[in-house]
Short mmCIF file of C-alpha atoms and ligand atoms in Angstrom, two decimals:
data_model
loop_
_atom_site.label_atom_id
_atom_site.label_comp_id
_atom_site.label_asym_id
_atom_site.label_seq_id
_atom_site.Cartn_x
_atom_site.Cartn_y
_atom_site.Cartn_z
CA MET W 276 153.74 -9.74 -130.23
CA ILE W 277 153.77 -7.95 -126.88
CA ILE W 278 152.10 -4.55 -126.82
CA ILE W 279 151.77 -2.17 -123.88
CA MET W 280 149.14 0.54 -123.61
CA LEU W 281 150.49 3.52 -121.70
CA GLY W 282 148.69 6.75 -120.85
CA ALA W 283 146.93 8.77 -118.16
CA PRO W 284 143.43 7.69 -117.03
CA GLY W 285 140.86 8.34 -119.73
CA THR W 286 143.24 8.55 -122.70
CA GLY W 287 141.52 5.55 -124.27
CA LYS W 288 143.88 2.68 -123.47
CA GLY W 289 141.05 0.16 -123.06
CA THR W 290 139.11 1.33 -126.11
CA ILE W 291 142.14 1.22 -128.41
CA ALA W 292 143.32 -2.10 -126.95
CA GLY W 293 139.84 -3.51 -127.64
CA ILE W 294 140.06 -2.55 -131.32
CA LEU W 295 143.63 -3.86 -131.65
CA THR W 296 142.60 -7.16 -130.08
CA LYS W 297 140.01 -7.71 -132.80
CA GLU W 298 142.31 -6.56 -135.61
CA LEU W 299 145.43 -8.42 -134.50
CA GLY W 300 143.77 -11.45 -132.90
CA ILE W 301 145.71 -11.27 -129.64
CA PRO W 302 144.10 -10.97 -126.17
CA GLN W 303 143.77 -7.75 -124.20
CA VAL W 304 144.67 -8.11 -120.55
CA SER W 305 143.70 -5.23 -118.30
CA THR W 306 144.98 -5.27 -114.72
CA GLY W 307 142.20 -2.81 -113.83
CA ASP W 308 139.60 -5.28 -115.14
CA ILE W 309 141.19 -8.12 -113.15
CA PHE W 310 140.98 -6.02 -109.99
CA ARG W 311 137.38 -4.94 -110.67
CA LYS W 312 136.31 -8.57 -111.23
CA ASN W 313 137.91 -9.54 -107.91
CA ILE W 314 136.27 -6.60 -106.14
CA LYS W 315 132.89 -7.68 -107.49
CA GLU W 316 133.46 -11.23 -106.28
CA GLN W 317 134.87 -9.92 -102.97
CA THR W 318 137.93 -12.18 -103.11
CA GLU W 319 140.88 -11.47 -100.80
CA LEU W 320 142.67 -9.81 -103.74
CA GLY W 321 139.56 -7.75 -104.46
CA LYS W 322 139.27 -6.53 -100.87
CA LEU W 323 142.92 -5.51 -100.85
CA ALA W 324 142.81 -3.86 -104.29
CA GLU W 325 139.69 -1.87 -103.39
CA THR W 326 141.46 -0.07 -100.54
CA PHE W 327 143.92 1.41 -103.06
CA ILE W 328 141.68 1.84 -106.10
CA SER W 329 139.01 3.77 -104.18
CA LYS W 330 141.68 6.31 -103.19
CA GLY W 331 143.11 6.64 -106.70
CA GLN W 332 146.32 4.91 -105.67
CA LEU W 333 148.15 2.00 -107.26
CA VAL W 334 147.81 -1.55 -105.99
CA PRO W 335 151.25 -2.54 -104.59
CA ASP W 336 153.82 -3.68 -107.15
CA ASP W 337 154.38 -7.16 -105.69
CA VAL W 338 150.68 -7.98 -105.91
CA THR W 339 150.26 -6.61 -109.44
CA ILE W 340 153.46 -8.13 -110.83
CA GLY W 341 152.46 -11.56 -109.44
CA ILE W 342 149.10 -11.38 -111.21
CA VAL W 343 150.63 -10.49 -114.57
CA GLU W 344 153.42 -13.05 -114.21
CA SER W 345 150.92 -15.84 -113.69
CA ARG W 346 148.62 -14.54 -116.49
CA LEU W 347 151.60 -14.65 -118.88
CA GLU W 348 151.74 -18.43 -118.37
CA ASP W 349 148.27 -18.96 -119.85
CA PRO W 350 148.12 -20.70 -123.24
CA ASP W 351 145.98 -18.00 -124.89
CA VAL W 352 148.69 -15.34 -124.57
CA GLN W 353 151.65 -17.31 -125.88
CA GLU W 354 151.35 -15.80 -129.37
CA GLY W 355 150.85 -12.28 -128.10
CA ILE W 356 149.21 -10.01 -125.55
CA ILE W 357 148.05 -6.43 -125.26
CA LEU W 358 148.78 -5.25 -121.73
CA ASP W 359 146.30 -2.53 -120.89
CA GLY W 360 147.30 -0.60 -117.75
CA PHE W 361 150.43 -2.59 -116.94
CA PRO W 362 153.19 -1.66 -116.23
CA ARG W 363 152.39 1.49 -114.26
CA THR W 364 155.67 1.89 -112.36
CA VAL W 365 159.32 1.60 -113.38
CA ARG W 366 159.65 -1.41 -111.05
CA GLN W 367 156.76 -3.17 -112.85
CA ALA W 368 158.43 -2.44 -116.20
CA GLU W 369 161.77 -3.80 -115.02
CA GLU W 370 160.17 -6.95 -113.62
CA LEU W 371 158.18 -7.44 -116.82
CA ASP W 372 161.39 -7.24 -118.85
CA LYS W 373 162.96 -9.90 -116.61
CA ILE W 374 159.93 -12.20 -116.87
CA LEU W 375 159.86 -11.86 -120.67
CA GLU W 376 163.60 -12.30 -121.02
CA LYS W 377 163.37 -15.69 -119.29
CA LYS W 378 160.86 -16.69 -121.96
CA GLY W 379 163.03 -15.36 -124.79
CA LYS W 380 160.50 -12.57 -125.41
CA LYS W 381 160.50 -8.77 -125.21
CA VAL W 382 158.13 -5.83 -125.31
CA ASP W 383 157.63 -5.14 -129.03
CA LEU W 384 155.65 -1.91 -128.92
CA VAL W 385 154.58 0.63 -126.29
CA ILE W 386 151.69 2.83 -127.35
CA ASN W 387 151.81 6.07 -125.38
CA LEU W 388 148.57 8.05 -125.47
CA THR W 389 148.32 11.71 -124.52
CA THR W 390 145.26 13.94 -124.15
CA PRO W 391 144.83 17.45 -122.65
CA GLU W 392 143.83 17.14 -118.97
CA ASP W 393 140.55 19.11 -119.17
CA GLU W 394 139.41 16.82 -121.98
CA LEU W 395 140.35 13.77 -119.87
CA ILE W 396 138.22 14.87 -116.91
CA GLU W 397 135.25 15.49 -119.19
CA ARG W 398 135.77 12.07 -120.79
CA ILE W 399 136.10 10.20 -117.50
CA VAL W 400 133.06 11.64 -115.73
CA ASN W 401 130.96 10.88 -118.82
CA ARG W 402 132.31 7.34 -119.22
CA ARG W 403 129.87 4.45 -118.86
CA ILE W 404 130.80 0.78 -119.21
CA CYS W 405 128.77 -2.31 -120.00
CA SER W 406 128.34 -4.31 -116.80
CA ASN W 407 128.66 -7.60 -118.69
CA GLN W 408 132.25 -8.75 -118.06
CA GLU W 409 132.32 -10.56 -121.41
CA CYS W 410 131.32 -7.37 -123.28
CA LYS W 411 132.72 -4.36 -121.37
CA THR W 412 131.92 -1.96 -124.25
CA VAL W 413 132.84 1.59 -123.30
CA TYR W 414 130.50 4.54 -123.99
CA ASN W 415 130.75 8.27 -123.52
CA LEU W 416 127.54 10.11 -122.75
CA VAL W 417 128.65 13.03 -124.96
CA LEU W 418 130.93 11.64 -127.67
CA ASN W 419 129.55 8.13 -128.06
CA PRO W 420 126.25 7.64 -126.20
CA PRO W 421 124.33 4.33 -126.24
CA LYS W 422 121.25 4.24 -128.48
CA LYS W 423 119.05 3.51 -125.47
CA GLU W 424 119.88 5.32 -122.24
CA GLY W 425 121.67 3.10 -119.72
CA ILE W 426 121.68 0.02 -121.97
CA CYS W 427 124.56 -1.51 -123.94
CA ASP W 428 123.99 -1.41 -127.73
CA VAL W 429 126.02 -4.60 -128.18
CA CYS W 430 124.59 -6.99 -125.58
CA GLY W 431 121.64 -5.21 -123.91
CA SER W 432 123.14 -5.30 -120.39
CA PRO W 433 122.88 -2.29 -118.06
CA LEU W 434 125.65 0.31 -118.23
CA ILE W 435 127.52 1.28 -115.07
CA GLN W 436 129.82 4.07 -113.99
CA ARG W 437 133.13 3.01 -112.45
CA LYS W 438 133.32 3.95 -108.76
CA ASP W 439 136.70 5.60 -109.32
CA ASP W 440 135.41 7.72 -112.23
CA THR W 441 134.41 10.63 -109.99
CA GLU W 442 136.05 14.04 -110.32
CA GLU W 443 137.58 13.76 -106.84
CA THR W 444 139.21 10.34 -107.36
CA VAL W 445 140.28 11.27 -110.87
CA LYS W 446 142.44 14.14 -109.55
CA GLU W 447 144.26 11.66 -107.30
CA ARG W 448 144.63 9.20 -110.19
CA PHE W 449 146.24 11.94 -112.30
CA LYS W 450 148.67 12.68 -109.47
CA THR W 451 149.53 8.98 -109.21
CA TYR W 452 150.02 8.84 -112.99
CA THR W 453 152.34 11.88 -113.02
CA GLU W 454 154.47 10.67 -110.13
CA GLN W 455 154.66 6.94 -110.79
CA THR W 456 153.67 6.11 -114.37
CA ARG W 457 154.88 9.01 -116.49
CA PRO W 458 158.57 8.08 -115.93
CA LEU W 459 157.84 5.00 -118.05
CA ILE W 460 157.75 7.21 -121.15
CA GLU W 461 161.47 7.87 -120.72
CA TYR W 462 162.09 4.22 -119.80
CA TYR W 463 160.65 2.97 -123.08
CA GLU W 464 161.97 5.89 -125.12
CA LYS W 465 165.46 4.74 -124.19
CA LYS W 466 164.60 1.21 -125.28
CA GLY W 467 163.40 2.55 -128.64
CA ASN W 468 160.01 0.86 -128.76
CA LEU W 469 157.77 3.83 -127.95
CA TYR W 470 155.00 5.03 -130.27
CA SER W 471 153.51 8.29 -128.94
CA THR W 472 150.32 9.84 -130.22
CA LEU W 473 147.81 12.50 -129.27
CA VAL W 474 144.22 11.35 -128.76
CA SER W 475 142.06 14.43 -128.79
CA LYS W 476 138.89 15.89 -130.21
CA THR W 477 140.86 19.11 -130.81
CA ILE W 478 142.67 17.41 -133.70
CA ASN W 479 139.73 15.17 -134.55
CA LYS W 480 141.65 12.06 -133.57
CA LEU W 481 139.91 9.62 -131.24
CA GLY W 482 140.31 5.93 -130.42
CA GLN W 483 139.25 4.49 -133.81
CA ASP W 484 141.65 6.77 -135.71
CA VAL W 485 144.57 5.99 -133.41
CA ALA W 486 143.94 2.24 -133.66
CA LYS W 487 144.08 2.52 -137.47
CA ASP W 488 147.36 4.47 -137.30
CA VAL W 489 148.85 1.87 -134.95
CA ILE W 490 147.93 -1.04 -137.22
CA LYS W 491 149.50 0.77 -140.18
CA TYR W 492 152.63 1.43 -138.09
CA ILE W 493 152.88 -2.25 -137.04
CA LYS W 494 152.61 -3.40 -140.66
CA GLU W 495 155.02 -0.83 -142.06
CA ASN W 496 157.63 -1.59 -139.41
CA ASN W 497 157.19 -5.40 -139.45
CA ILE W 498 156.54 -5.51 -135.69
P1 AMP X 64 142.39 1.06 -114.95
O1 AMP X 64 141.16 0.28 -115.24
O2 AMP X 64 143.57 0.63 -115.79
O3 AMP X 64 142.18 2.54 -114.98
O4 AMP X 64 142.80 0.69 -113.43
C1 AMP X 64 141.97 1.02 -112.35
C2 AMP X 64 142.79 1.05 -111.07
O5 AMP X 64 143.35 -0.26 -110.81
C3 AMP X 64 143.98 1.98 -111.07
O6 AMP X 64 143.63 3.32 -110.76
C4 AMP X 64 144.88 1.35 -110.01
O7 AMP X 64 144.40 1.66 -108.70
C5 AMP X 64 144.64 -0.15 -110.23
N1 AMP X 64 145.62 -0.68 -111.19
C6 AMP X 64 145.40 -1.08 -112.48
N2 AMP X 64 146.54 -1.48 -113.06
C7 AMP X 64 147.52 -1.34 -112.12
C8 AMP X 64 148.92 -1.56 -112.11
N3 AMP X 64 149.59 -2.00 -113.20
N4 AMP X 64 149.59 -1.32 -110.95
C9 AMP X 64 148.96 -0.90 -109.85
N5 AMP X 64 147.65 -0.63 -109.79
C10 AMP X 64 146.92 -0.85 -110.92
#
């Protein structure tokens, strides 16, 4: 099963993908996480990616598509994958379709998350992430704070704030999303595999609730 998480920064793609991974038993692959790991290790890819990420821009399509194409060859994703943050442009979506077609596969479900923008900014600036790459549990200082300040409840590692989670960079990331990623909603709507849902405290529906709805939807529709 091939699932795509679509949505503006802060809508909860990573959180929901993390829950779905456990429930469905298929790996979550986040292009953002791949870039952050490479930035930390200061690889050539990391140095290149950092120049774009720090400005709230997308890493060029050719680089990103190549990474996902090679990741799709790995044995652990042959039964399924949850792509978290990819595709982010129409070109990436088209290339993904071509790559999957060659393998006799297709995108089964695109989960499109929407949240009011003021809520997103509040969520992003309060977001803290476990620094342990194996854990990566996401917290929110207001909605879901850790039990002990600055420490991950799950593994005890220090929590960090993403460098691009500042109000200034976030505005640029929203602009990038609107111009380059939002057209994907129409792209997948036409293909008929889009599942759109609001994730918002205003309707009392956050990541856990949405993940439950998605699992029910997958079962009911035999996806
Ligand atoms: P994320 O963790 O998904 O919010 O991604 C963090 C940053 O990594 C984004 O703001 C982009 O700069 C870059 N990035 C992640 N995924 C992609 C992608 N599919 N295409 C281009 N850039 C990406």
